Short mmCIF file of C-alpha atoms and ligand atoms in Angstrom, two decimals:
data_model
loop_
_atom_site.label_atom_id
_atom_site.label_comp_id
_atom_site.label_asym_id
_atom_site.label_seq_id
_atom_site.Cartn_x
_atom_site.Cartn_y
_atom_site.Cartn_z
CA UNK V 251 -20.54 27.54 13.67
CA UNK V 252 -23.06 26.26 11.18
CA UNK V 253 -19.92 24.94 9.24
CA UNK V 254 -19.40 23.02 12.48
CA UNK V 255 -22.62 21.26 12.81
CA UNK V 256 -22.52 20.19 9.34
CA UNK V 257 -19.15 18.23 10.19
CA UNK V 258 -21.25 17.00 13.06
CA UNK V 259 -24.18 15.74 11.19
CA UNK V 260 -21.52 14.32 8.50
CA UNK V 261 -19.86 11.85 11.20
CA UNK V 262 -22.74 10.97 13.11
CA UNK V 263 -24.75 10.08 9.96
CA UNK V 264 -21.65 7.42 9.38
CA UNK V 265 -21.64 6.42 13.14
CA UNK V 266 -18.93 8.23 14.32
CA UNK V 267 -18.71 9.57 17.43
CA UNK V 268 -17.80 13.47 16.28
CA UNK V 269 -14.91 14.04 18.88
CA UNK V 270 -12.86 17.97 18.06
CA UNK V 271 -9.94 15.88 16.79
CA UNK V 272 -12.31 14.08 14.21
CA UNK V 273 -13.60 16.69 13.33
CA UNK V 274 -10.95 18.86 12.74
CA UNK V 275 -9.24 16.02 10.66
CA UNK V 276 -12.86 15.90 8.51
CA UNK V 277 -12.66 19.80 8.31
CA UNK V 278 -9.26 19.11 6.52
CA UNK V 279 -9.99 16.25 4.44
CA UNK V 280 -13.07 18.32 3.26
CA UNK V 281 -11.53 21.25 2.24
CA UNK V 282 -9.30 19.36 -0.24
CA UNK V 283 -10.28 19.18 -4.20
CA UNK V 284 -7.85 16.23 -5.20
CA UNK V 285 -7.36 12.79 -3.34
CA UNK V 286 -5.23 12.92 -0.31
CA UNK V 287 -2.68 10.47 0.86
CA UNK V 288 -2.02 9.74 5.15
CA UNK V 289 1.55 11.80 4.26
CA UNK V 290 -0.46 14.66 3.15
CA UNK V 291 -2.03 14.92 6.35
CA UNK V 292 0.36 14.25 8.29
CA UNK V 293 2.53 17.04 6.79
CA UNK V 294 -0.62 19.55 6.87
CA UNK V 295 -1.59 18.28 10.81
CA UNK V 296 1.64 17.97 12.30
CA UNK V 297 0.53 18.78 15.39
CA UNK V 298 -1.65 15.73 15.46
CA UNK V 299 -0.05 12.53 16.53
CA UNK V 300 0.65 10.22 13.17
CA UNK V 301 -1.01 7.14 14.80
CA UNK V 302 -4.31 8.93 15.64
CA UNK V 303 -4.45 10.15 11.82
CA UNK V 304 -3.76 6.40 10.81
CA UNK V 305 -6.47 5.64 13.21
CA UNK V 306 -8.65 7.88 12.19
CA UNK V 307 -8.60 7.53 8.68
CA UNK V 308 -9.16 4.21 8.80
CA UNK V 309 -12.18 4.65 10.76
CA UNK V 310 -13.41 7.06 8.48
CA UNK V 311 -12.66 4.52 5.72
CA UNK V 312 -14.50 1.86 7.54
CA UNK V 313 -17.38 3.84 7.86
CA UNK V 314 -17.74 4.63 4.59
CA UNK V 315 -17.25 8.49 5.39
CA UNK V 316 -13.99 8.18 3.09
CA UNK V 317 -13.04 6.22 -0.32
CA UNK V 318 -9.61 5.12 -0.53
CA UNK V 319 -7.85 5.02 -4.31
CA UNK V 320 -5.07 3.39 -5.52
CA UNK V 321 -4.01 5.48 -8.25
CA UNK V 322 -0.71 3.93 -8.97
CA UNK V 323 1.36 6.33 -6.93
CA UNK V 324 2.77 3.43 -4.63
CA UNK V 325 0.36 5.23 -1.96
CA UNK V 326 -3.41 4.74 -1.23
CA UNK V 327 -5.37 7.88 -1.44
CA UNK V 328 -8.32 8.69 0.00
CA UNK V 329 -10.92 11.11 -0.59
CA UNK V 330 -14.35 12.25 1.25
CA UNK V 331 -17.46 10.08 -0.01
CA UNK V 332 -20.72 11.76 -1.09
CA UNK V 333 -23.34 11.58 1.38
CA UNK V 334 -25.27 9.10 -0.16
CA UNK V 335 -22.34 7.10 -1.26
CA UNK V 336 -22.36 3.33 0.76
CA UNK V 337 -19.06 2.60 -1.43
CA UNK V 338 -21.13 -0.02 -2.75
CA UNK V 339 -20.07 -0.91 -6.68
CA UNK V 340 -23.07 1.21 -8.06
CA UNK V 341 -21.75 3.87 -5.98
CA UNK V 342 -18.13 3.67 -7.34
CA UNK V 343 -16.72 6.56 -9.98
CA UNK V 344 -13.79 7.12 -12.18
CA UNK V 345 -10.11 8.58 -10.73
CA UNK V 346 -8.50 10.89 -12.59
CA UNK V 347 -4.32 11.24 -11.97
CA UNK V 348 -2.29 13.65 -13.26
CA UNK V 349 0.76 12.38 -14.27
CA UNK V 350 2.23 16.37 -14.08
CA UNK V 351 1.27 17.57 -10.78
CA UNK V 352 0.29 14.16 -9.54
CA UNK V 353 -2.95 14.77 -8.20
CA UNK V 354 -5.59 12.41 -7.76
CA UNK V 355 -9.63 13.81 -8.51
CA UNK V 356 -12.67 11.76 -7.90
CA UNK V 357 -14.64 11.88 -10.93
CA UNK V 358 -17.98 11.34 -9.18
CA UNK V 359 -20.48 12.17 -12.07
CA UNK V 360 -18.67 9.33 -13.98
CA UNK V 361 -19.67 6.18 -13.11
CA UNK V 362 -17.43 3.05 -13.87
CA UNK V 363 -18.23 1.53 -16.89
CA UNK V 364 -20.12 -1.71 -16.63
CA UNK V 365 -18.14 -4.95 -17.48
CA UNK V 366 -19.48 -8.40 -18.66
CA UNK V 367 -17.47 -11.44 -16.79
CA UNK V 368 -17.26 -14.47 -17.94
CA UNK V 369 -19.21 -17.34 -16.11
CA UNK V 370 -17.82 -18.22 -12.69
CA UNK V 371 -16.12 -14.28 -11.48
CA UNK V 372 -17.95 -12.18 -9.33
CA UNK V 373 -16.93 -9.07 -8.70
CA UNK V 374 -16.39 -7.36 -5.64
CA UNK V 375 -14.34 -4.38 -6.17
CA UNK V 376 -13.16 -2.13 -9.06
CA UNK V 377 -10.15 0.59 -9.59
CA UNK V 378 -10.47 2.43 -12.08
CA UNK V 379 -7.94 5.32 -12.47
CA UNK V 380 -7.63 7.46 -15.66
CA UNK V 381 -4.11 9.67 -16.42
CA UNK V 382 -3.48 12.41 -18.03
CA UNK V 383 -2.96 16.31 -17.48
CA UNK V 384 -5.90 17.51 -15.24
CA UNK V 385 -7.59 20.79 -15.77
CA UNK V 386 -4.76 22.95 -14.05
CA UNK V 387 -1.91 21.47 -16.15
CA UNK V 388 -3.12 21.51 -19.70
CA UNK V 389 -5.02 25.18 -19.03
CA UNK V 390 -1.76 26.60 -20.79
CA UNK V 391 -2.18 24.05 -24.24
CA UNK V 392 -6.14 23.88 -24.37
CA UNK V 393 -7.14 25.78 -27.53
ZN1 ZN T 13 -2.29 18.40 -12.87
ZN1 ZN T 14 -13.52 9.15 -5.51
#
């Protein structure tokens, strides 16, 4: 129940209206450690209809309750913003995909490295996505 009003708090804080299907789709989103694609809810909420998901995550994503990622995959992932994050460029981190199990982490106490443009480019959006084995997949060869 308390569980509950946090989800609550979480989409009204973003300006969304918490409805049971919102919030069970947050509840889901929430509970995941790596970057999720729409496919991998859609496969986990099959009962929900797929154009409500696409809906709703793009709410969330407008709302800035949800980041999305392009990690190179050929599908945009998205993962569940910090609660202070405004996806703002100061409030953007690192991506780390694993080229083994193919999972997508936000790296959120790594902030993107500052660049210096030349005169005339602004920027006004960054994707920064490491690869490599994540913690899971090179356990086994870590000395
Ligand atoms: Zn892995
Ligand atoms: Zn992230």
């Amino acid at each position: 129940m308390q569980e509950e009003t946090k989800y609550i708090q979480q989409l009204e804080k973003r300006g969304i209206r918490p409805t049971a299907l919102r919030l069970l789709i947050l509840k889901t989103i929430a509970g995941y450690r790596q970057a999720f694609s729409l496919s991998d809810l859609e496969e986990q909420l099959d009962t929900v209809d797929k154009s409500t998901l696409f809906r709703t995550l793009n709410l969330f994503h407008r709302q800035h309750l949800i980041h999305s990622i392009d990690d190179g995959s050929g599908s945009i992932k998205y993962s569940v913003c910090s609660p202070d994050c405004n996806c703002s460029l100061q409030d953007l981190h690192v991506h780390f995909a694993c080229y083994r199990c193919q999972r997508t982490f936000c790296m959120e106490n790594i902030a993107i490295p500052q660049v210096k443009l030349p005169p005339g480019f602004s920027l006004s959006s960054v994707n920064f996505v490491l690869k490599g084995l994540c913690d899971a997949c090179s356990g086994n060869t870590v000395r």
